[in-house]
Each structure stands twice: as structure tokens, then as C-alpha cells.
């Protein structure tokens, strides 16, 4: 009576190759002799091995479905042929136990290139409002002599005579489980399946050469230190003239002589004399938008700030801008002539902050005395 291979693997007769493979993996992990050394289990393992050998091969499967003997027709040894008969080669073993198959067949000479990155310095104005820059990049490009093929003009790659274009060579070894076929990349063609007898003299067979190019980069408004701009397909061309990687432009903002940037806000400091702080004044300031007058209100103290809304850096994402924060620093004169000192005495007296010398109570000082102590370093 013929063996029902579908029943052995526990799949329907209309099962797909993927379903057959999954069923075999599951049973192979359960019944492998290394996992379960019971003799009955080993016989069962040989059965699923033979079933998989037939059902995973479209030609054998067709013969079996038509009622023929696929193992006899193919000259194979069937389930009794040992471990190697069902797995075909060592990659099937890895597939069954780790859930993934080794790469088979020749690998392509054409591969994607690596990404590249350059640094670009911009001024605060350029970062705040955006700009367009031309940059010089030195990357690998497709060799124009061989158009990326790697072979000298008038020649072409030839099929490897060692692996006959398969990119791998196989070796059969014997083990306690039977015959096992292992595969490895062909040492002559390095797994490509082809060899290049006469490499291109320009690129030495790599299919790419280095070249300096000029690119135009649009810098969006609001970029900051560390912002990276991606230029798709402008990186390194891959081996064999493969598709290029991406180019990343990393922004570095130059230090400004007046403004300090904190996020999208700008900060600066203006210094005014003591009299201007007391009386109030207007101070002209060169901002990113031109000259503007800063209104210093009477009585402004040192350390106070005046905000100018929407005078900072443009938000990179979303509309609007940050603010410009003007910090006020009041300068006290370090030297006074007799006339200036007399005027300050009169001011202190008018404000009731000065008394005759020697009449001060402990802990009390007028404006002028405090200023005098400050001037004398006390």
C-alpha cells in the first residue's frame, strides 16, 4: 500500500508549498534524533523526511499525485536514504531548525551604496529665514567607462566554470545521520556566478569611481545645530553601479556677535547709563529685521528685560517665530568730578535720601552714601 505523504506531514492534498514547508519544520523539530533518540521516533523522522522530499519537489509531487512512484522515477533513495535525502543540502537543516533559509544561487554584483554626510556652516540669519546653498561633495559615482558593469570596454563578465553560474559549490559528507550536503560560496567567483576576465581599467572592476560634484541644497527656515537635511539618492553609488545611498547635510550654526540663540528665541544685552535708566530712553538696536528702537521705561532696573515678540527665529515646524529678549544692564559711573558729585548730592537731598554726615542711625544710609561706599569698594 502506498504511503500517504500528505497524511504523514498532516496537510491537505491542496496544501501550498509554504504550508508543506511549515508542517515539515514543526515535525522536524519535534522528531529529530538529536531531540528524541527513541527508535520509533527515528522511523517517524525518516517518514516525514521522505514525504517532504517528494512534496517539496514540484516534479516528484506531480508524479506522486498521478499515482506513480516519485522516488523510483527519480532514482532517489526514499525515506530510508537517510538524513540527507530529505533535506537536499545543509541549508534545509538550518531552515527547519531556525525558521529561515540560507541564501541560494549567485549573489548580485550590484548593491546599494552607503549613505554619506557632510557638515555645512550657516549664519544666524540663514538659519532663521532659510536659504539656498551650493555644496561640494566627493562621493562614488557610476564609472562612465564601463557604465557600472566592471568589465573593460568590448568585454563582458563570463559564467564561472567552477560553479557554472550557481555562485556556490556543494560537498557531500557522511555523518551518523547519513549523507549531508553542504554548500558554500564559490571561491573562484566569490559567489557572484560570473567572473570578469578583463576588469575596467578606470574603476578596476568595481563599476564606480570617486568624483567631486556641486549640489544645490535648500536650507529650510528654522534649522538649528545638528539638524540634518536628507538628499535622497545623492550619497555613494553602490558596487557594480548599484543605486546610490542618501546624502545627509548636518547644519552647524555660526556664533553671532550680538545674539545668543535659545531654541527659537534670541537674547541680547544692551547697556545704558544710570541716568537713562532713571529717566527712560530709546535705544536703537540692529535686529534680524533691521534697526528697531527699544523703549526703556523710566525707572528700569539692571537685569530687567524687554521682549520683542516675533523677532526671533522662524519655527521649523509650524508658522510664526520666536521672540527677541533684550536684557538691560545699567552702568553706574565709577568716577565723578566735583560738579557731578554735587549734582548727585542735590538729587539725593531732593529725594530725602541724604542727611548730614554723622546723623545717620545704624542701618540707615542715603543714596549718595551708598553710591560713595560702592565707589570706594566698601
Short mmCIF file of C-alpha atoms in Angstrom, two decimals:
data_model
loop_
_atom_site.label_atom_id
_atom_site.label_comp_id
_atom_site.label_asym_id
_atom_site.label_seq_id
_atom_site.Cartn_x
_atom_site.Cartn_y
_atom_site.Cartn_z
CA UNK A 1 0.00 0.00 0.00
CA UNK A 2 1.45 3.40 -0.99
CA UNK A 3 2.37 5.85 1.78
CA UNK A 4 0.11 8.88 2.08
CA UNK A 5 2.73 11.62 2.25
CA UNK A 6 0.11 14.31 2.86
CA UNK A 7 -1.11 12.39 5.94
CA UNK A 8 2.50 11.92 7.11
CA UNK A 9 3.01 15.70 7.19
CA UNK A 10 -0.56 16.35 8.35
CA UNK A 11 -1.53 18.66 5.47
CA UNK A 12 -4.36 18.73 2.93
CA UNK A 13 -3.80 17.48 -0.62
CA UNK A 14 -4.26 21.03 -1.90
CA UNK A 15 -1.76 22.46 0.59
CA UNK A 16 0.58 25.15 -0.70
CA UNK A 17 4.36 24.80 -0.69
CA UNK A 18 4.51 27.22 2.22
CA UNK A 19 2.09 25.10 4.27
CA UNK A 20 4.05 21.94 3.45
CA UNK A 21 7.29 23.59 4.50
CA UNK A 22 5.84 24.86 7.79
CA UNK A 23 4.44 21.42 8.62
CA UNK A 24 7.82 19.81 7.91
CA UNK A 25 9.67 22.33 10.06
CA UNK A 26 7.38 21.72 13.01
CA UNK A 27 7.65 17.92 12.80
CA UNK A 28 11.41 18.00 12.17
CA UNK A 29 11.99 19.97 15.35
CA UNK A 30 9.87 17.50 17.34
CA UNK A 31 11.19 14.25 15.85
CA UNK A 32 14.84 14.97 15.14
CA UNK A 33 17.06 12.14 16.54
CA UNK A 34 19.14 14.66 18.48
CA UNK A 35 15.99 15.76 20.30
CA UNK A 36 14.24 12.39 20.61
CA UNK A 37 16.51 9.32 20.27
CA UNK A 38 13.65 6.79 20.56
CA UNK A 39 13.88 4.24 17.66
CA UNK A 40 10.20 4.64 16.79
CA UNK A 41 10.67 8.38 16.62
CA UNK A 42 13.63 7.94 14.27
CA UNK A 43 11.49 5.85 11.93
CA UNK A 44 8.83 8.55 12.03
CA UNK A 45 11.51 11.16 11.28
CA UNK A 46 12.56 9.20 8.18
CA UNK A 47 8.93 9.14 7.03
CA UNK A 48 8.46 12.91 7.25
CA UNK A 49 11.86 13.34 5.60
CA UNK A 50 10.77 11.22 2.63
CA UNK A 51 7.38 12.92 2.48
CA UNK A 52 8.98 16.34 2.39
CA UNK A 53 11.44 15.24 -0.30
CA UNK A 54 8.52 14.33 -2.54
CA UNK A 55 6.02 17.09 -1.77
CA UNK A 56 8.58 19.91 -1.83
CA UNK A 57 9.75 18.97 -5.33
CA UNK A 58 7.16 20.02 -7.97
CA UNK A 59 8.17 17.25 -10.40
CA UNK A 60 8.13 14.48 -7.77
CA UNK A 61 4.89 15.83 -6.35
CA UNK A 62 3.27 15.71 -9.79
CA UNK A 63 4.34 12.08 -10.29
CA UNK A 64 3.06 11.18 -6.83
CA UNK A 65 -0.32 12.91 -7.37
CA UNK A 66 -0.73 10.94 -10.63
CA UNK A 67 -0.24 7.66 -8.75
CA UNK A 68 3.38 6.98 -9.73
CA UNK A 69 6.42 6.29 -7.57
CA UNK A 70 8.37 9.57 -7.50
CA UNK A 71 11.34 8.09 -5.63
CA UNK A 72 11.83 5.24 -8.08
CA UNK A 73 11.28 7.53 -11.06
CA UNK A 74 13.90 9.93 -9.85
CA UNK A 75 16.36 7.31 -8.78
CA UNK A 76 16.27 8.61 -5.20
CA UNK A 77 16.66 6.51 -2.13
CA UNK A 78 13.36 7.49 -0.48
CA UNK A 79 12.88 7.82 3.24
CA UNK A 80 15.38 5.09 4.03
CA UNK A 81 18.06 7.04 2.24
CA UNK A 82 19.00 8.79 5.46
CA UNK A 83 19.03 12.30 6.71
CA UNK A 84 20.50 13.86 3.60
CA UNK A 85 17.86 12.58 1.19
CA UNK A 86 15.05 14.68 2.53
CA UNK A 87 16.93 17.84 3.28
CA UNK A 88 18.77 18.06 -0.05
CA UNK A 89 21.51 20.23 1.48
CA UNK A 90 22.56 21.74 4.76
CA UNK A 91 20.51 24.91 4.26
CA UNK A 92 17.32 22.84 4.63
CA UNK A 93 18.51 21.76 8.07
CA UNK A 94 19.06 25.39 9.08
CA UNK A 95 15.68 26.26 7.61
CA UNK A 96 13.91 23.59 9.65
CA UNK A 97 15.50 24.46 12.98
CA UNK A 98 15.90 28.24 12.77
CA UNK A 99 12.98 29.17 10.54
CA UNK A 100 14.98 30.77 7.76
CA UNK A 101 16.68 29.56 4.63
CA UNK A 102 20.23 30.33 3.59
CA UNK A 103 20.61 32.48 0.51
CA UNK A 104 20.88 30.26 -2.57
CA UNK A 105 22.06 30.99 -6.05
CA UNK A 106 24.51 33.64 -7.23
CA UNK A 107 24.53 36.99 -5.49
CA UNK A 108 24.23 40.16 -7.49
CA UNK A 109 27.27 42.30 -8.23
CA UNK A 110 25.02 45.32 -7.99
CA UNK A 111 24.38 46.56 -4.43
CA UNK A 112 23.07 49.74 -2.87
CA UNK A 113 25.68 52.31 -1.91
CA UNK A 114 26.32 53.71 1.55
CA UNK A 115 24.86 56.91 2.95
CA UNK A 116 27.17 59.92 3.24
CA UNK A 117 27.18 63.01 5.46
CA UNK A 118 28.78 66.44 5.28
CA UNK A 119 28.67 69.43 7.63
CA UNK A 120 27.51 72.83 6.46
CA UNK A 121 28.00 76.10 8.35
CA UNK A 122 25.26 78.74 8.16
CA UNK A 123 24.83 82.16 9.72
CA UNK A 124 22.09 83.02 12.20
CA UNK A 125 20.21 84.97 9.50
CA UNK A 126 20.35 81.99 7.14
CA UNK A 127 19.14 79.63 9.85
CA UNK A 128 16.34 81.99 10.88
CA UNK A 129 14.92 82.66 7.42
CA UNK A 130 16.24 79.80 5.27
CA UNK A 131 18.48 80.00 2.24
CA UNK A 132 19.89 78.07 -0.70
CA UNK A 133 23.49 76.87 -0.66
CA UNK A 134 25.83 75.23 -3.14
CA UNK A 135 27.96 72.47 -1.64
CA UNK A 136 30.88 70.39 -2.91
CA UNK A 137 30.61 66.63 -2.32
CA UNK A 138 33.18 63.94 -3.02
CA UNK A 139 31.43 60.58 -3.48
CA UNK A 140 31.49 57.44 -5.61
CA UNK A 141 29.65 57.74 -8.93
CA UNK A 142 28.97 55.29 -11.76
CA UNK A 143 32.05 54.63 -13.89
CA UNK A 144 31.37 56.16 -17.30
CA UNK A 145 33.95 53.93 -19.00
CA UNK A 146 32.14 50.65 -18.25
CA UNK A 147 28.71 52.07 -17.27
CA UNK A 148 28.95 50.25 -13.96
CA UNK A 149 29.48 46.78 -15.47
CA UNK A 150 33.06 46.49 -14.20
CA UNK A 151 34.35 44.94 -17.44
CA UNK A 152 36.71 46.66 -19.86
CA UNK A 153 35.06 48.14 -22.98
CA UNK A 154 34.41 45.43 -25.57
CA UNK A 155 34.39 42.65 -22.95
CA UNK A 156 31.81 41.27 -20.55
CA UNK A 157 31.50 39.06 -17.49
CA UNK A 158 31.74 35.31 -18.12
CA UNK A 159 29.96 32.44 -16.42
CA UNK A 160 32.15 30.90 -13.71
CA UNK A 161 33.40 27.49 -14.87
CA UNK A 162 33.81 26.20 -11.31
CA UNK A 163 30.22 26.68 -10.08
CA UNK A 164 28.71 27.01 -13.58
CA UNK A 165 26.93 30.19 -12.65
CA UNK A 166 25.32 28.91 -9.42
CA UNK A 167 27.52 31.03 -7.18
CA UNK A 168 28.07 28.15 -4.78
CA UNK A 169 29.72 24.77 -4.66
CA UNK A 170 28.37 21.72 -2.82
CA UNK A 171 30.06 18.92 -0.94
CA UNK A 172 28.54 15.66 0.32
CA UNK A 173 29.75 14.32 3.65
CA UNK A 174 28.69 11.35 5.72
CA UNK A 175 27.56 11.54 9.33
CA UNK A 176 25.80 9.28 11.82
CA UNK A 177 22.55 10.61 10.33
CA UNK A 178 23.51 9.65 6.79
CA UNK A 179 24.68 11.78 3.89
CA UNK A 180 24.63 15.57 4.35
CA UNK A 181 25.15 18.01 1.51
CA UNK A 182 26.71 21.35 2.47
CA UNK A 183 27.07 24.42 0.26
CA UNK A 184 29.45 27.37 0.38
CA UNK A 185 30.15 30.37 -1.86
CA UNK A 186 32.24 29.57 -4.89
CA UNK A 187 35.87 30.54 -4.14
CA UNK A 188 36.58 31.40 -7.77
CA UNK A 189 33.75 33.91 -8.40
CA UNK A 190 33.15 34.84 -4.73
CA UNK A 191 29.53 33.78 -5.05
CA UNK A 192 28.65 36.02 -8.00
CA UNK A 193 28.32 33.18 -10.52
CA UNK A 194 30.34 35.18 -13.03
CA UNK A 195 33.94 36.33 -13.37
CA UNK A 196 35.35 39.41 -15.08
CA UNK A 197 38.41 38.29 -17.11
CA UNK A 198 39.34 41.85 -18.12
CA UNK A 199 38.37 44.42 -15.47
CA UNK A 200 37.71 48.01 -16.46
CA UNK A 201 40.98 49.98 -16.24
CA UNK A 202 39.18 53.06 -14.91
CA UNK A 203 37.38 51.51 -11.91
CA UNK A 204 39.35 48.24 -11.54
CA UNK A 205 36.15 46.24 -11.97
CA UNK A 206 34.22 47.97 -9.14
CA UNK A 207 31.83 49.77 -11.50
CA UNK A 208 32.28 53.13 -9.73
CA UNK A 209 34.84 55.89 -9.34
CA UNK A 210 35.16 58.87 -6.99
CA UNK A 211 34.20 62.29 -8.27
CA UNK A 212 33.60 65.80 -6.90
CA UNK A 213 30.21 67.29 -7.63
CA UNK A 214 28.38 70.53 -6.88
CA UNK A 215 24.90 70.25 -5.41
CA UNK A 216 22.32 72.88 -4.54
CA UNK A 217 20.78 72.46 -1.08
CA UNK A 218 17.68 74.25 0.14
CA UNK A 219 18.04 75.15 3.83
CA UNK A 220 14.59 75.50 5.42
CA UNK A 221 13.91 78.35 7.84
CA UNK A 222 14.34 77.41 11.50
CA UNK A 223 17.18 74.88 11.27
CA UNK A 224 19.43 74.57 14.31
CA UNK A 225 22.73 72.97 15.25
CA UNK A 226 22.56 69.26 14.46
CA UNK A 227 19.61 69.49 12.06
CA UNK A 228 20.11 67.01 9.20
CA UNK A 229 18.74 67.54 5.73
CA UNK A 230 18.30 64.36 3.67
CA UNK A 231 19.10 64.36 -0.04
CA UNK A 232 17.78 61.06 -1.36
CA UNK A 233 20.00 59.26 -3.87
CA UNK A 234 22.89 61.72 -3.58
CA UNK A 235 25.17 59.51 -1.48
CA UNK A 236 27.66 56.82 -2.51
CA UNK A 237 26.88 54.79 -5.64
CA UNK A 238 26.94 51.08 -4.81
CA UNK A 239 29.31 48.41 -6.16
CA UNK A 240 28.55 47.36 -9.69
CA UNK A 241 26.94 50.74 -10.36
CA UNK A 242 24.20 49.98 -7.82
CA UNK A 243 21.70 52.59 -6.60
CA UNK A 244 23.18 55.42 -4.57
CA UNK A 245 22.61 55.88 -0.87
CA UNK A 246 21.40 59.14 0.64
CA UNK A 247 23.38 62.26 1.48
CA UNK A 248 22.78 63.96 4.84
CA UNK A 249 23.71 67.61 5.31
CA UNK A 250 24.27 68.39 9.01
CA UNK A 251 23.77 72.05 9.95
CA UNK A 252 26.24 73.94 12.14
CA UNK A 253 25.25 77.50 13.04
CA UNK A 254 28.00 80.10 13.38
CA UNK A 255 28.16 82.08 16.61
CA UNK A 256 26.61 85.55 16.29
CA UNK A 257 28.39 88.62 17.62
CA UNK A 258 25.27 90.06 19.31
CA UNK A 259 22.57 87.44 19.72
CA UNK A 260 22.56 84.16 21.63
CA UNK A 261 20.04 81.60 20.42
CA UNK A 262 17.99 79.51 22.85
CA UNK A 263 15.60 77.37 20.86
CA UNK A 264 13.76 79.78 18.57
CA UNK A 265 14.20 82.77 20.92
CA UNK A 266 17.09 85.23 20.65
CA UNK A 267 18.72 87.02 23.56
CA UNK A 268 20.95 90.09 23.70
CA UNK A 269 22.13 92.66 26.23
CA UNK A 270 22.08 96.47 25.97
CA UNK A 271 23.92 98.72 28.43
CA UNK A 272 22.57 102.15 29.43
CA UNK A 273 23.82 104.77 31.92
CA UNK A 274 22.20 105.21 35.30
CA UNK A 275 20.56 108.48 34.27
CA UNK A 276 18.95 106.90 31.18
CA UNK A 277 17.58 104.08 33.30
CA UNK A 278 16.11 106.60 35.73
CA UNK A 279 14.67 108.96 33.14
CA UNK A 280 13.84 106.44 30.39
CA UNK A 281 15.14 106.46 26.84
CA UNK A 282 15.03 104.77 23.45
CA UNK A 283 17.93 102.62 22.31
CA UNK A 284 18.43 101.73 18.61
CA UNK A 285 19.16 98.01 18.08
CA UNK A 286 20.12 96.18 14.90
CA UNK A 287 17.77 93.14 14.80
CA UNK A 288 17.40 90.42 12.17
CA UNK A 289 14.62 92.55 10.66
CA UNK A 290 16.55 95.84 10.64
CA UNK A 291 17.05 98.66 13.14
CA UNK A 292 14.38 98.97 15.83
CA UNK A 293 14.15 101.30 18.83
CA UNK A 294 13.97 99.64 22.21
CA UNK A 295 11.74 101.58 24.63
CA UNK A 296 13.44 101.79 28.02
CA UNK A 297 10.87 102.92 30.56
CA UNK A 298 11.77 105.32 33.38
CA UNK A 299 12.97 103.51 36.48
CA UNK A 300 14.21 100.42 34.62
CA UNK A 301 16.45 98.31 36.84
CA UNK A 302 19.54 96.40 35.85
CA UNK A 303 18.61 92.81 34.92
CA UNK A 304 15.14 93.63 33.62
CA UNK A 305 14.29 92.56 30.05
CA UNK A 306 12.25 93.96 27.20
CA UNK A 307 10.63 91.38 24.88
CA UNK A 308 10.20 92.00 21.17
CA UNK A 309 7.64 89.48 20.02
CA UNK A 310 8.02 87.67 16.67
CA UNK A 311 11.58 88.93 16.20
CA UNK A 312 13.31 85.60 16.77
CA UNK A 313 13.93 82.54 14.62
CA UNK A 314 11.22 81.08 12.38
CA UNK A 315 9.71 77.88 13.78
CA UNK A 316 10.98 74.93 11.75
CA UNK A 317 7.64 73.14 12.00
CA UNK A 318 4.59 75.36 12.07
CA UNK A 319 4.15 79.07 11.49
CA UNK A 320 5.34 82.03 13.49
CA UNK A 321 8.64 82.99 15.04
CA UNK A 322 10.28 83.10 18.41
CA UNK A 323 10.88 86.31 20.40
CA UNK A 324 13.84 88.62 20.84
CA UNK A 325 14.56 89.19 24.54
CA UNK A 326 16.57 92.36 25.26
CA UNK A 327 18.27 92.28 28.68
CA UNK A 328 19.04 95.69 30.20
CA UNK A 329 22.28 96.34 32.07
CA UNK A 330 22.50 99.64 33.99
CA UNK A 331 26.01 101.09 34.28
CA UNK A 332 26.89 103.08 37.41
CA UNK A 333 29.72 105.64 36.90
CA UNK A 334 32.96 104.68 38.62
CA UNK A 335 34.40 108.22 38.77
CA UNK A 336 32.65 111.52 39.42
CA UNK A 337 34.03 115.04 39.13
CA UNK A 338 33.11 117.62 41.83
CA UNK A 339 30.25 119.05 39.79
CA UNK A 340 28.72 115.61 39.16
CA UNK A 341 29.10 114.69 42.80
CA UNK A 342 27.39 117.91 43.84
CA UNK A 343 24.51 117.26 41.47
CA UNK A 344 24.04 113.80 42.91
CA UNK A 345 24.09 115.24 46.41
CA UNK A 346 21.35 117.67 45.44
CA UNK A 347 19.33 114.85 43.88
CA UNK A 348 19.69 112.73 46.98
CA UNK A 349 18.64 115.66 49.15
CA UNK A 350 15.59 116.35 46.99
CA UNK A 351 14.59 112.71 47.30
CA UNK A 352 15.13 112.74 51.04
CA UNK A 353 17.82 110.13 50.77
CA UNK A 354 20.72 112.19 52.13
CA UNK A 355 21.33 113.57 55.65
CA UNK A 356 24.18 115.49 57.24
CA UNK A 357 27.24 113.37 57.94
CA UNK A 358 27.24 111.88 61.46
CA UNK A 359 23.49 111.97 61.93
CA UNK A 360 22.75 108.58 60.45
CA UNK A 361 21.24 105.95 62.62
CA UNK A 362 22.67 102.42 62.49
CA UNK A 363 21.42 100.60 59.43
CA UNK A 364 20.35 103.79 57.63
CA UNK A 365 22.13 105.12 54.54
CA UNK A 366 21.13 107.64 51.91
CA UNK A 367 21.51 107.25 48.17
CA UNK A 368 24.71 109.25 47.96
CA UNK A 369 26.40 107.42 50.85
CA UNK A 370 25.58 104.07 49.31
CA UNK A 371 26.98 105.21 45.98
CA UNK A 372 30.08 106.57 47.68
CA UNK A 373 30.68 103.30 49.52
CA UNK A 374 30.26 101.44 46.25
CA UNK A 375 32.74 103.72 44.51
CA UNK A 376 35.29 103.23 47.35
CA UNK A 377 34.88 99.48 47.20
CA UNK A 378 33.18 99.09 50.57
#
